[in-house]
């Protein structure tokens, strides 16, 4: 966000720092949002979300993963971020622990801290494609562990968990009586490996998802929680008290988007091509970390060979070339000497960024 602010003060910036898909939401979503608002669908809804939207979400899980999710376990929220906060408030007792991967989505530790919990991390290695090693997770789980928080396809690495890893994590959570919390917000943006939902292996987990990434609807603020059967009442109380409901007409628009689908086949092809462009350039610059993102739209670049820390490197590159990238340290110690480049931006912009960085690295 700070890089975005700095970039906003400069002219002619190419934005590789942002996590916003560049594609348009399904056209039907805009139509339905306007019609719905015009027809007065603007009051509070049931705190769980409108039944027709929850039916569309349930059908999506059936269609996509062949799993049955009853409507009473689905909670629609204003984005997946408040959903994550509600889940943390439910799972984490003061002093208990949540296991995260390192690197991880930057705000995760803050959600845990806000629930007065602690975090412990499992280090991921680019050499194994940032795929979690189950033995490391096993070693990280202790008597204080309340939850395991996983994210696939992952921000900031773009790694996609194999079905074997998902199954092993489900098994570990079951054996140790720990809650598995799976952030599946980048599902659908898996272009080299299929992303599997934890719900294919268990009902006994929290799943977080929403329309931000897959449908290009970040600012609409619409997400959801799938709660395990025995936490349904607790989550109901939390969302009733703290979230009230997601915007009424946006719920209708989200239902339309989910039913219509996002035309993801061509989007996935585009993201794969952009990933290839950026990866090839990273190899030329000597910043490649030796792994290939299989989903989401992020690539970590190793900047340890450049002078200064990752914040200084990001600033220097931004000032010299107008290319904005995100410094890695906020994603964890394993990303300390990295920059995160997003390929959610247009192919033309990525080509422009590569051209500018080619010239920069040639002269540096
Ligand atoms: C891993 C991850 N989870 C959650 C979110 C938040 O998404 P939402 O727009 O649904 O709040 C993001 C946004 O970048 C993300 O990268």
mmCIF file of C-alpha atoms and ligand atoms in Angstrom:
data_model
loop_
_atom_site.group_PDB
_atom_site.id
_atom_site.type_symbol
_atom_site.label_atom_id
_atom_site.label_comp_id
_atom_site.label_asym_id
_atom_site.label_seq_id
_atom_site.Cartn_x
_atom_site.Cartn_y
_atom_site.Cartn_z
ATOM 1 C CA UNK A 1 0.000 0.000 0.000
ATOM 2 C CA UNK A 2 2.921 2.356 0.693
ATOM 3 C CA UNK A 3 4.442 1.536 -2.681
ATOM 4 C CA UNK A 4 1.058 2.210 -4.275
ATOM 5 C CA UNK A 5 0.955 5.581 -2.505
ATOM 6 C CA UNK A 6 4.463 6.501 -3.673
ATOM 7 C CA UNK A 7 3.685 5.279 -7.195
ATOM 8 C CA UNK A 8 0.540 7.439 -7.178
ATOM 9 C CA UNK A 9 2.700 10.566 -6.834
ATOM 10 C CA UNK A 10 4.799 9.729 -9.912
ATOM 11 C CA UNK A 11 3.897 10.008 -13.590
ATOM 12 C CA UNK A 12 3.954 7.137 -16.018
ATOM 13 C CA UNK A 13 4.099 4.255 -13.562
ATOM 14 C CA UNK A 14 3.694 0.595 -14.519
ATOM 15 C CA UNK A 15 1.899 -1.139 -11.671
ATOM 16 C CA UNK A 16 3.261 -4.572 -10.825
ATOM 17 C CA UNK A 17 2.593 -4.063 -7.121
ATOM 18 C CA UNK A 18 -1.176 -4.500 -7.098
ATOM 19 C CA UNK A 19 -3.266 -7.626 -6.596
ATOM 20 C CA UNK A 20 -6.227 -6.552 -8.725
ATOM 21 C CA UNK A 21 -7.229 -8.642 -11.717
ATOM 22 C CA UNK A 22 -7.376 -6.518 -14.887
ATOM 23 C CA UNK A 23 -10.343 -8.367 -16.402
ATOM 24 C CA UNK A 24 -13.916 -7.085 -16.215
ATOM 25 C CA UNK A 25 -16.521 -8.756 -13.990
ATOM 26 C CA UNK A 26 -19.145 -10.758 -15.910
ATOM 27 C CA UNK A 27 -21.368 -8.115 -17.645
ATOM 28 C CA UNK A 28 -24.433 -9.614 -16.003
ATOM 29 C CA UNK A 29 -23.065 -8.629 -12.574
ATOM 30 C CA UNK A 30 -23.224 -4.898 -13.419
ATOM 31 C CA UNK A 31 -26.698 -5.244 -14.924
ATOM 32 C CA UNK A 32 -28.061 -7.127 -11.952
ATOM 33 C CA UNK A 33 -26.415 -4.750 -9.436
ATOM 34 C CA UNK A 34 -28.039 -1.699 -11.083
ATOM 35 C CA UNK A 35 -31.441 -3.343 -11.532
ATOM 36 C CA UNK A 36 -31.416 -4.706 -8.051
ATOM 37 C CA UNK A 37 -30.508 -1.358 -6.472
ATOM 38 C CA UNK A 38 -33.114 0.389 -8.656
ATOM 39 C CA UNK A 39 -35.748 -2.086 -7.483
ATOM 40 C CA UNK A 40 -35.019 -1.314 -3.860
ATOM 41 C CA UNK A 41 -32.869 -4.309 -2.887
ATOM 42 C CA UNK A 42 -30.910 -2.098 -0.530
ATOM 43 C CA UNK A 43 -32.077 -3.027 2.948
ATOM 44 C CA UNK A 44 -30.348 -5.416 5.381
ATOM 45 C CA UNK A 45 -30.530 -9.089 4.456
ATOM 46 C CA UNK A 46 -30.346 -12.199 6.588
ATOM 47 C CA UNK A 47 -26.894 -12.154 8.271
ATOM 48 C CA UNK A 48 -26.090 -15.473 6.613
ATOM 49 C CA UNK A 49 -26.733 -13.905 3.182
ATOM 50 C CA UNK A 50 -29.643 -14.190 0.769
ATOM 51 C CA UNK A 51 -30.808 -17.730 0.290
ATOM 52 C CA UNK A 52 -30.629 -17.537 -3.525
ATOM 53 C CA UNK A 53 -26.942 -16.489 -3.326
ATOM 54 C CA UNK A 54 -26.159 -19.253 -0.857
ATOM 55 C CA UNK A 55 -27.845 -21.699 -3.255
ATOM 56 C CA UNK A 56 -25.621 -20.409 -6.081
ATOM 57 C CA UNK A 57 -22.544 -20.861 -3.861
ATOM 58 C CA UNK A 58 -23.634 -24.365 -2.872
ATOM 59 C CA UNK A 59 -24.211 -25.256 -6.555
ATOM 60 C CA UNK A 60 -20.744 -23.893 -7.361
ATOM 61 C CA UNK A 61 -19.125 -26.324 -4.869
ATOM 62 C CA UNK A 62 -21.129 -29.187 -6.332
ATOM 63 C CA UNK A 63 -20.176 -28.228 -9.909
ATOM 64 C CA UNK A 64 -16.539 -27.417 -9.235
ATOM 65 C CA UNK A 65 -15.512 -29.973 -6.617
ATOM 66 C CA UNK A 66 -18.394 -32.485 -6.500
ATOM 67 C CA UNK A 67 -19.099 -31.696 -2.845
ATOM 68 C CA UNK A 68 -22.379 -30.971 -1.122
ATOM 69 C CA UNK A 69 -22.417 -27.876 1.085
ATOM 70 C CA UNK A 70 -25.709 -27.299 2.933
ATOM 71 C CA UNK A 71 -26.934 -23.698 3.025
ATOM 72 C CA UNK A 72 -26.722 -23.458 6.817
ATOM 73 C CA UNK A 73 -22.906 -23.751 6.641
ATOM 74 C CA UNK A 74 -22.552 -20.851 4.167
ATOM 75 C CA UNK A 75 -22.101 -17.294 5.482
ATOM 76 C CA UNK A 76 -21.912 -14.410 3.020
ATOM 77 C CA UNK A 77 -19.668 -11.565 4.198
ATOM 78 C CA UNK A 78 -18.529 -8.132 2.918
ATOM 79 C CA UNK A 79 -15.336 -9.594 1.368
ATOM 80 C CA UNK A 80 -13.223 -12.483 2.575
ATOM 81 C CA UNK A 81 -11.172 -10.202 4.870
ATOM 82 C CA UNK A 82 -13.937 -9.702 7.482
ATOM 83 C CA UNK A 83 -14.696 -13.406 7.022
ATOM 84 C CA UNK A 84 -11.138 -14.189 8.086
ATOM 85 C CA UNK A 85 -11.458 -11.917 11.102
ATOM 86 C CA UNK A 86 -14.679 -13.675 12.172
ATOM 87 C CA UNK A 87 -13.053 -17.096 11.796
ATOM 88 C CA UNK A 88 -10.009 -16.012 13.813
ATOM 89 C CA UNK A 89 -12.227 -14.618 16.586
ATOM 90 C CA UNK A 90 -13.965 -17.991 16.680
ATOM 91 C CA UNK A 91 -10.910 -20.268 16.496
ATOM 92 C CA UNK A 92 -8.270 -18.361 18.459
ATOM 93 C CA UNK A 93 -8.304 -18.054 22.239
ATOM 94 C CA UNK A 94 -5.892 -15.554 23.849
ATOM 95 C CA UNK A 95 -2.428 -17.097 23.843
ATOM 96 C CA UNK A 96 -3.267 -19.932 21.464
ATOM 97 C CA UNK A 97 -1.356 -20.360 18.237
ATOM 98 C CA UNK A 98 -2.030 -20.392 14.525
ATOM 99 C CA UNK A 99 0.431 -22.041 12.166
ATOM 100 C CA UNK A 100 1.146 -20.042 8.998
ATOM 101 C CA UNK A 101 3.441 -20.652 6.098
ATOM 102 C CA UNK A 102 6.373 -18.307 5.548
ATOM 103 C CA UNK A 103 5.941 -16.582 3.118
ATOM 104 C CA UNK A 104 2.259 -15.816 3.701
ATOM 105 C CA UNK A 105 -0.309 -13.160 2.769
ATOM 106 C CA UNK A 106 0.986 -10.118 4.687
ATOM 107 C CA UNK A 107 -2.104 -9.387 6.874
ATOM 108 C CA UNK A 108 -2.502 -12.975 8.228
ATOM 109 C CA UNK A 109 -0.441 -12.452 11.423
ATOM 110 C CA UNK A 110 -2.413 -9.273 12.126
ATOM 111 C CA UNK A 111 -5.710 -11.157 12.029
ATOM 112 C CA UNK A 112 -4.323 -13.659 14.538
ATOM 113 C CA UNK A 113 -2.925 -10.913 16.776
ATOM 114 C CA UNK A 114 -6.245 -9.094 16.716
ATOM 115 C CA UNK A 115 -7.786 -12.239 18.222
ATOM 116 C CA UNK A 116 -4.981 -12.139 20.859
ATOM 117 C CA UNK A 117 -3.314 -15.215 19.421
ATOM 118 C CA UNK A 118 0.290 -15.963 18.468
ATOM 119 C CA UNK A 119 1.651 -17.200 15.179
ATOM 120 C CA UNK A 120 4.237 -19.784 14.403
ATOM 121 C CA UNK A 121 5.513 -20.350 10.901
ATOM 122 C CA UNK A 122 6.520 -23.185 8.616
ATOM 123 C CA UNK A 123 9.248 -22.098 6.222
ATOM 124 C CA UNK A 124 8.657 -22.760 2.544
ATOM 125 C CA UNK A 125 11.487 -23.181 0.115
ATOM 126 C CA UNK A 126 11.592 -22.076 -3.530
ATOM 127 C CA UNK A 127 13.552 -25.247 -4.261
ATOM 128 C CA UNK A 128 10.444 -27.301 -3.519
ATOM 129 C CA UNK A 129 8.264 -24.810 -5.378
ATOM 130 C CA UNK A 130 7.141 -23.279 -2.059
ATOM 131 C CA UNK A 131 5.130 -26.462 -1.462
ATOM 132 C CA UNK A 132 4.664 -27.030 2.303
ATOM 133 C CA UNK A 133 6.500 -30.054 3.672
ATOM 134 C CA UNK A 134 4.053 -31.918 5.884
ATOM 135 C CA UNK A 135 6.770 -32.963 8.350
ATOM 136 C CA UNK A 136 7.451 -29.258 9.013
ATOM 137 C CA UNK A 137 3.761 -28.632 9.688
ATOM 138 C CA UNK A 138 3.700 -31.675 11.949
ATOM 139 C CA UNK A 139 6.656 -30.297 13.917
ATOM 140 C CA UNK A 140 5.019 -26.865 14.212
ATOM 141 C CA UNK A 141 1.802 -28.191 15.791
ATOM 142 C CA UNK A 142 1.903 -28.193 19.599
ATOM 143 C CA UNK A 143 -0.451 -28.140 22.565
ATOM 144 C CA UNK A 144 -1.214 -24.432 22.025
ATOM 145 C CA UNK A 145 -2.068 -24.800 18.340
ATOM 146 C CA UNK A 146 -5.627 -23.764 17.564
ATOM 147 C CA UNK A 147 -5.466 -23.525 13.786
ATOM 148 C CA UNK A 148 -3.556 -24.149 10.578
ATOM 149 C CA UNK A 149 -4.054 -21.386 8.035
ATOM 150 C CA UNK A 150 -3.313 -22.351 4.446
ATOM 151 C CA UNK A 151 -3.658 -20.505 1.146
ATOM 152 C CA UNK A 152 -3.576 -22.079 -2.311
ATOM 153 C CA UNK A 153 -3.063 -20.749 -4.954
ATOM 154 C CA UNK A 154 -0.894 -18.643 -2.723
ATOM 155 C CA UNK A 155 -0.146 -14.990 -2.310
ATOM 156 C CA UNK A 156 2.768 -14.037 -2.643
ATOM 157 C CA UNK A 157 4.310 -17.137 -4.273
ATOM 158 C CA UNK A 158 1.670 -18.328 -6.751
ATOM 159 C CA UNK A 159 2.246 -21.903 -5.513
ATOM 160 C CA UNK A 160 -0.623 -24.389 -5.737
ATOM 161 C CA UNK A 161 -0.888 -27.184 -3.146
ATOM 162 C CA UNK A 162 -0.884 -30.709 -4.575
ATOM 163 C CA UNK A 163 -3.927 -32.869 -3.735
ATOM 164 C CA UNK A 164 -1.604 -35.057 -1.625
ATOM 165 C CA UNK A 165 -0.544 -32.064 0.457
ATOM 166 C CA UNK A 166 -4.132 -30.895 0.943
ATOM 167 C CA UNK A 167 -5.120 -34.384 2.070
ATOM 168 C CA UNK A 168 -2.123 -34.658 4.399
ATOM 169 C CA UNK A 169 -2.937 -31.284 5.991
ATOM 170 C CA UNK A 170 -6.561 -32.354 6.492
ATOM 171 C CA UNK A 171 -5.296 -35.540 8.118
ATOM 172 C CA UNK A 172 -2.849 -33.630 10.351
ATOM 173 C CA UNK A 173 -5.603 -31.263 11.514
ATOM 174 C CA UNK A 174 -7.877 -34.200 12.307
ATOM 175 C CA UNK A 175 -5.204 -36.158 14.189
ATOM 176 C CA UNK A 176 -4.175 -33.179 16.298
ATOM 177 C CA UNK A 177 -7.608 -31.673 16.890
ATOM 178 C CA UNK A 178 -6.576 -28.446 15.152
ATOM 179 C CA UNK A 179 -8.842 -26.317 12.971
ATOM 180 C CA UNK A 180 -7.866 -26.174 9.333
ATOM 181 C CA UNK A 181 -8.616 -22.791 7.744
ATOM 182 C CA UNK A 182 -8.245 -22.699 3.984
ATOM 183 C CA UNK A 183 -8.123 -19.385 2.119
ATOM 184 C CA UNK A 184 -9.270 -20.332 -1.393
ATOM 185 C CA UNK A 185 -9.692 -16.790 -2.756
ATOM 186 C CA UNK A 186 -7.441 -17.518 -5.798
ATOM 187 C CA UNK A 187 -9.269 -20.709 -6.784
ATOM 188 C CA UNK A 188 -10.101 -20.616 -10.480
ATOM 189 C CA UNK A 189 -6.855 -18.741 -11.199
ATOM 190 C CA UNK A 190 -4.873 -21.991 -11.326
ATOM 191 C CA UNK A 191 -3.258 -22.229 -14.758
ATOM 192 C CA UNK A 192 -0.594 -24.945 -14.375
ATOM 193 C CA UNK A 193 -1.936 -27.191 -11.610
ATOM 194 C CA UNK A 194 -5.457 -27.836 -10.419
ATOM 195 C CA UNK A 195 -6.372 -26.233 -7.105
ATOM 196 C CA UNK A 196 -8.200 -28.607 -4.745
ATOM 197 C CA UNK A 197 -10.599 -27.450 -2.058
ATOM 198 C CA UNK A 198 -10.142 -28.899 1.424
ATOM 199 C CA UNK A 199 -13.880 -29.636 1.242
ATOM 200 C CA UNK A 200 -13.057 -32.483 -1.157
ATOM 201 C CA UNK A 201 -11.481 -34.247 1.830
ATOM 202 C CA UNK A 202 -13.419 -33.048 4.864
ATOM 203 C CA UNK A 203 -16.390 -31.015 6.110
ATOM 204 C CA UNK A 204 -14.460 -30.273 9.252
ATOM 205 C CA UNK A 205 -12.636 -27.136 8.072
ATOM 206 C CA UNK A 206 -13.233 -23.471 7.444
ATOM 207 C CA UNK A 207 -13.088 -22.332 3.835
ATOM 208 C CA UNK A 208 -12.825 -18.662 2.842
ATOM 209 C CA UNK A 209 -13.559 -17.486 -0.656
ATOM 210 C CA UNK A 210 -15.285 -14.667 -2.522
ATOM 211 C CA UNK A 211 -15.778 -12.877 -5.816
ATOM 212 C CA UNK A 212 -12.771 -10.489 -5.591
ATOM 213 C CA UNK A 213 -10.229 -12.416 -7.607
ATOM 214 C CA UNK A 214 -11.994 -15.081 -9.690
ATOM 215 C CA UNK A 215 -14.669 -12.689 -10.996
ATOM 216 C CA UNK A 216 -12.526 -9.532 -10.976
ATOM 217 C CA UNK A 217 -14.851 -7.944 -8.388
ATOM 218 C CA UNK A 218 -12.426 -6.648 -5.745
ATOM 219 C CA UNK A 219 -14.242 -3.422 -4.861
ATOM 220 C CA UNK A 220 -17.692 -5.011 -4.667
ATOM 221 C CA UNK A 221 -16.816 -6.491 -1.266
ATOM 222 C CA UNK A 222 -18.393 -9.900 -1.304
ATOM 223 C CA UNK A 223 -16.920 -13.031 0.236
ATOM 224 C CA UNK A 224 -18.043 -16.050 2.197
ATOM 225 C CA UNK A 225 -17.210 -18.576 4.882
ATOM 226 C CA UNK A 226 -18.004 -22.262 4.699
ATOM 227 C CA UNK A 227 -18.099 -23.270 8.376
ATOM 228 C CA UNK A 228 -17.602 -26.755 9.798
ATOM 229 C CA UNK A 229 -20.928 -28.211 11.062
ATOM 230 C CA UNK A 230 -20.060 -27.736 14.750
ATOM 231 C CA UNK A 231 -19.022 -24.079 14.336
ATOM 232 C CA UNK A 232 -22.061 -22.952 12.395
ATOM 233 C CA UNK A 233 -23.816 -21.399 15.404
ATOM 234 C CA UNK A 234 -20.690 -19.605 16.619
ATOM 235 C CA UNK A 235 -20.028 -18.094 13.194
ATOM 236 C CA UNK A 236 -23.684 -17.107 12.929
ATOM 237 C CA UNK A 237 -23.401 -15.125 16.174
ATOM 238 C CA UNK A 238 -20.168 -13.442 15.058
ATOM 239 C CA UNK A 239 -21.463 -12.343 11.653
ATOM 240 C CA UNK A 240 -24.819 -11.220 13.128
ATOM 241 C CA UNK A 241 -23.048 -9.036 15.682
ATOM 242 C CA UNK A 242 -20.114 -7.682 13.736
ATOM 243 C CA UNK A 243 -20.856 -7.811 10.030
ATOM 244 C CA UNK A 244 -24.702 -7.621 9.839
ATOM 245 C CA UNK A 245 -24.711 -8.456 6.118
ATOM 246 C CA UNK A 246 -22.992 -7.942 2.779
ATOM 247 C CA UNK A 247 -24.535 -5.231 0.564
ATOM 248 C CA UNK A 248 -27.940 -6.442 -0.584
ATOM 249 C CA UNK A 249 -27.748 -5.594 -4.323
ATOM 250 C CA UNK A 250 -24.135 -6.831 -4.497
ATOM 251 C CA UNK A 251 -25.346 -10.189 -3.226
ATOM 252 C CA UNK A 252 -27.675 -10.367 -6.252
ATOM 253 C CA UNK A 253 -24.822 -9.374 -8.576
ATOM 254 C CA UNK A 254 -22.536 -12.002 -7.027
ATOM 255 C CA UNK A 255 -25.208 -14.647 -7.487
ATOM 256 C CA UNK A 256 -25.438 -13.743 -11.185
ATOM 257 C CA UNK A 257 -21.631 -13.801 -11.570
ATOM 258 C CA UNK A 258 -21.303 -17.172 -9.848
ATOM 259 C CA UNK A 259 -24.119 -18.707 -11.904
ATOM 260 C CA UNK A 260 -22.832 -17.215 -15.182
ATOM 261 C CA UNK A 261 -19.155 -18.117 -14.555
ATOM 262 C CA UNK A 262 -16.194 -15.887 -15.331
ATOM 263 C CA UNK A 263 -14.982 -17.333 -18.659
ATOM 264 C CA UNK A 264 -11.886 -18.449 -16.817
ATOM 265 C CA UNK A 265 -10.390 -20.645 -19.549
ATOM 266 C CA UNK A 266 -9.139 -17.690 -21.570
ATOM 267 C CA UNK A 267 -8.179 -15.770 -18.422
ATOM 268 C CA UNK A 268 -6.052 -18.700 -17.262
ATOM 269 C CA UNK A 269 -4.348 -18.867 -20.687
ATOM 270 C CA UNK A 270 -3.605 -15.148 -20.503
ATOM 271 C CA UNK A 271 -2.179 -15.402 -16.985
ATOM 272 C CA UNK A 272 0.009 -18.346 -17.992
ATOM 273 C CA UNK A 273 1.408 -16.334 -20.919
ATOM 274 C CA UNK A 274 2.077 -13.342 -18.665
ATOM 275 C CA UNK A 275 3.733 -15.572 -16.082
ATOM 276 C CA UNK A 276 5.996 -16.957 -18.817
ATOM 277 C CA UNK A 277 6.933 -13.470 -20.024
ATOM 278 C CA UNK A 278 7.854 -12.328 -16.549
ATOM 279 C CA UNK A 279 9.642 -15.539 -15.594
ATOM 280 C CA UNK A 280 11.806 -15.440 -18.696
ATOM 281 C CA UNK A 281 12.686 -11.819 -17.980
ATOM 282 C CA UNK A 282 13.470 -12.667 -14.335
ATOM 283 C CA UNK A 283 15.891 -15.337 -15.561
ATOM 284 C CA UNK A 284 17.582 -12.790 -17.838
ATOM 285 C CA UNK A 285 17.944 -10.353 -14.943
ATOM 286 C CA UNK A 286 19.379 -13.090 -12.686
ATOM 287 C CA UNK A 287 16.514 -12.586 -10.183
ATOM 288 C CA UNK A 288 14.704 -15.884 -10.780
ATOM 289 C CA UNK A 289 14.186 -18.016 -7.655
ATOM 290 C CA UNK A 290 14.071 -21.315 -9.568
ATOM 291 C CA UNK A 291 10.369 -21.987 -9.136
ATOM 292 C CA UNK A 292 7.367 -21.562 -11.408
ATOM 293 C CA UNK A 293 4.097 -20.126 -10.035
ATOM 294 C CA UNK A 294 1.183 -22.376 -11.019
ATOM 295 C CA UNK A 295 -1.650 -20.082 -9.952
ATOM 296 C CA UNK A 296 -2.763 -16.676 -8.664
ATOM 297 C CA UNK A 297 -0.790 -13.895 -10.390
ATOM 298 C CA UNK A 298 2.393 -13.307 -8.446
ATOM 299 C CA UNK A 299 6.078 -14.053 -8.936
ATOM 300 C CA UNK A 300 8.724 -13.537 -6.256
ATOM 301 C CA UNK A 301 12.039 -12.140 -7.471
ATOM 302 C CA UNK A 302 15.265 -12.683 -5.546
ATOM 303 C CA UNK A 303 16.947 -9.285 -5.107
ATOM 304 C CA UNK A 304 19.552 -10.390 -2.552
ATOM 305 C CA UNK A 305 22.356 -9.696 -5.056
ATOM 306 C CA UNK A 306 21.344 -6.018 -5.350
ATOM 307 C CA UNK A 307 22.602 -3.398 -2.894
ATOM 308 C CA UNK A 308 20.316 -2.394 0.001
ATOM 309 C CA UNK A 309 17.297 -4.114 1.514
ATOM 310 C CA UNK A 310 14.170 -5.011 -0.441
ATOM 311 C CA UNK A 311 12.440 -1.717 0.468
ATOM 312 C CA UNK A 312 15.411 0.268 -0.866
ATOM 313 C CA UNK A 313 15.579 -1.863 -3.997
ATOM 314 C CA UNK A 314 11.836 -1.357 -4.635
ATOM 315 C CA UNK A 315 12.205 2.417 -4.125
ATOM 316 C CA UNK A 316 15.278 2.663 -6.350
ATOM 317 C CA UNK A 317 13.645 0.710 -9.163
ATOM 318 C CA UNK A 318 10.437 2.721 -8.861
ATOM 319 C CA UNK A 319 12.295 6.030 -9.025
ATOM 320 C CA UNK A 320 14.612 4.998 -11.868
ATOM 321 C CA UNK A 321 12.138 3.126 -14.087
ATOM 322 C CA UNK A 322 8.609 3.898 -12.898
ATOM 323 C CA UNK A 323 8.004 0.160 -12.347
ATOM 324 C CA UNK A 324 6.297 -0.443 -8.989
ATOM 325 C CA UNK A 325 6.792 -3.797 -7.217
ATOM 326 C CA UNK A 326 6.051 -4.884 -3.647
ATOM 327 C CA UNK A 327 8.947 -5.396 -1.184
ATOM 328 C CA UNK A 328 8.879 -8.956 0.176
ATOM 329 C CA UNK A 329 9.613 -8.547 3.938
ATOM 330 C CA UNK A 330 5.944 -8.116 4.910
ATOM 331 C CA UNK A 331 5.260 -11.605 3.555
ATOM 332 C CA UNK A 332 7.664 -13.244 6.018
ATOM 333 C CA UNK A 333 11.356 -13.893 6.584
ATOM 334 C CA UNK A 334 11.553 -16.262 3.622
ATOM 335 C CA UNK A 335 10.583 -13.352 1.374
ATOM 336 C CA UNK A 336 12.943 -10.892 3.107
ATOM 337 C CA UNK A 337 15.167 -10.397 0.062
ATOM 338 C CA UNK A 338 12.494 -10.478 -2.582
ATOM 339 C CA UNK A 339 10.179 -8.245 -4.549
ATOM 340 C CA UNK A 340 6.719 -9.461 -5.503
ATOM 341 C CA UNK A 341 5.765 -8.778 -9.112
ATOM 342 C CA UNK A 342 2.099 -9.116 -9.965
ATOM 343 C CA UNK A 343 1.058 -10.163 -13.465
ATOM 344 C CA UNK A 344 -2.570 -9.216 -12.891
ATOM 345 C CA UNK A 345 -1.933 -6.088 -14.932
ATOM 346 C CA UNK A 346 -2.312 -5.995 -18.740
ATOM 347 C CA UNK A 347 0.114 -7.835 -21.029
ATOM 348 C CA UNK A 348 1.042 -4.496 -22.650
ATOM 349 C CA UNK A 349 1.983 -3.092 -19.242
ATOM 350 C CA UNK A 350 4.017 -6.180 -18.392
ATOM 351 C CA UNK A 351 5.889 -5.856 -21.689
ATOM 352 C CA UNK A 352 6.513 -2.180 -20.978
ATOM 353 C CA UNK A 353 7.794 -3.031 -17.467
ATOM 354 C CA UNK A 354 10.116 -5.692 -18.875
ATOM 355 C CA UNK A 355 11.516 -3.265 -21.440
ATOM 356 C CA UNK A 356 12.235 -0.650 -18.768
ATOM 357 C CA UNK A 357 13.767 -3.187 -16.392
ATOM 358 C CA UNK A 358 15.886 -4.703 -19.183
ATOM 359 C CA UNK A 359 17.411 -1.272 -19.746
ATOM 360 C CA UNK A 360 17.810 -0.677 -15.990
ATOM 361 C CA UNK A 361 19.558 -3.974 -15.251
ATOM 362 C CA UNK A 362 21.752 -3.589 -18.334
ATOM 363 C CA UNK A 363 23.130 -0.334 -16.944
ATOM 364 C CA UNK A 364 23.271 -1.581 -13.303
HETATM 365 C C1 LIG B 1 -4.553 -14.480 0.093
HETATM 366 C C2 LIG B 1 -5.590 -13.420 0.170
HETATM 367 N N1 LIG B 1 -6.639 -13.610 0.986
HETATM 368 C C3 LIG B 1 -7.596 -12.678 1.111
HETATM 369 C C4 LIG B 1 -7.544 -11.490 0.405
HETATM 370 C C5 LIG B 1 -8.619 -10.469 0.624
HETATM 371 O O1 LIG B 1 -9.642 -10.589 -0.328
HETATM 372 P P1 LIG B 1 -11.057 -9.864 -0.202
HETATM 373 O O2 LIG B 1 -11.102 -8.866 -1.311
HETATM 374 O O3 LIG B 1 -12.069 -10.978 -0.419
HETATM 375 O O4 LIG B 1 -11.178 -9.258 1.140
HETATM 376 C C6 LIG B 1 -6.472 -11.246 -0.461
HETATM 377 C C7 LIG B 1 -6.376 -9.971 -1.212
HETATM 378 O O5 LIG B 1 -5.396 -9.650 -1.830
HETATM 379 C C8 LIG B 1 -5.477 -12.245 -0.590
HETATM 380 O O6 LIG B 1 -4.421 -12.083 -1.405
#
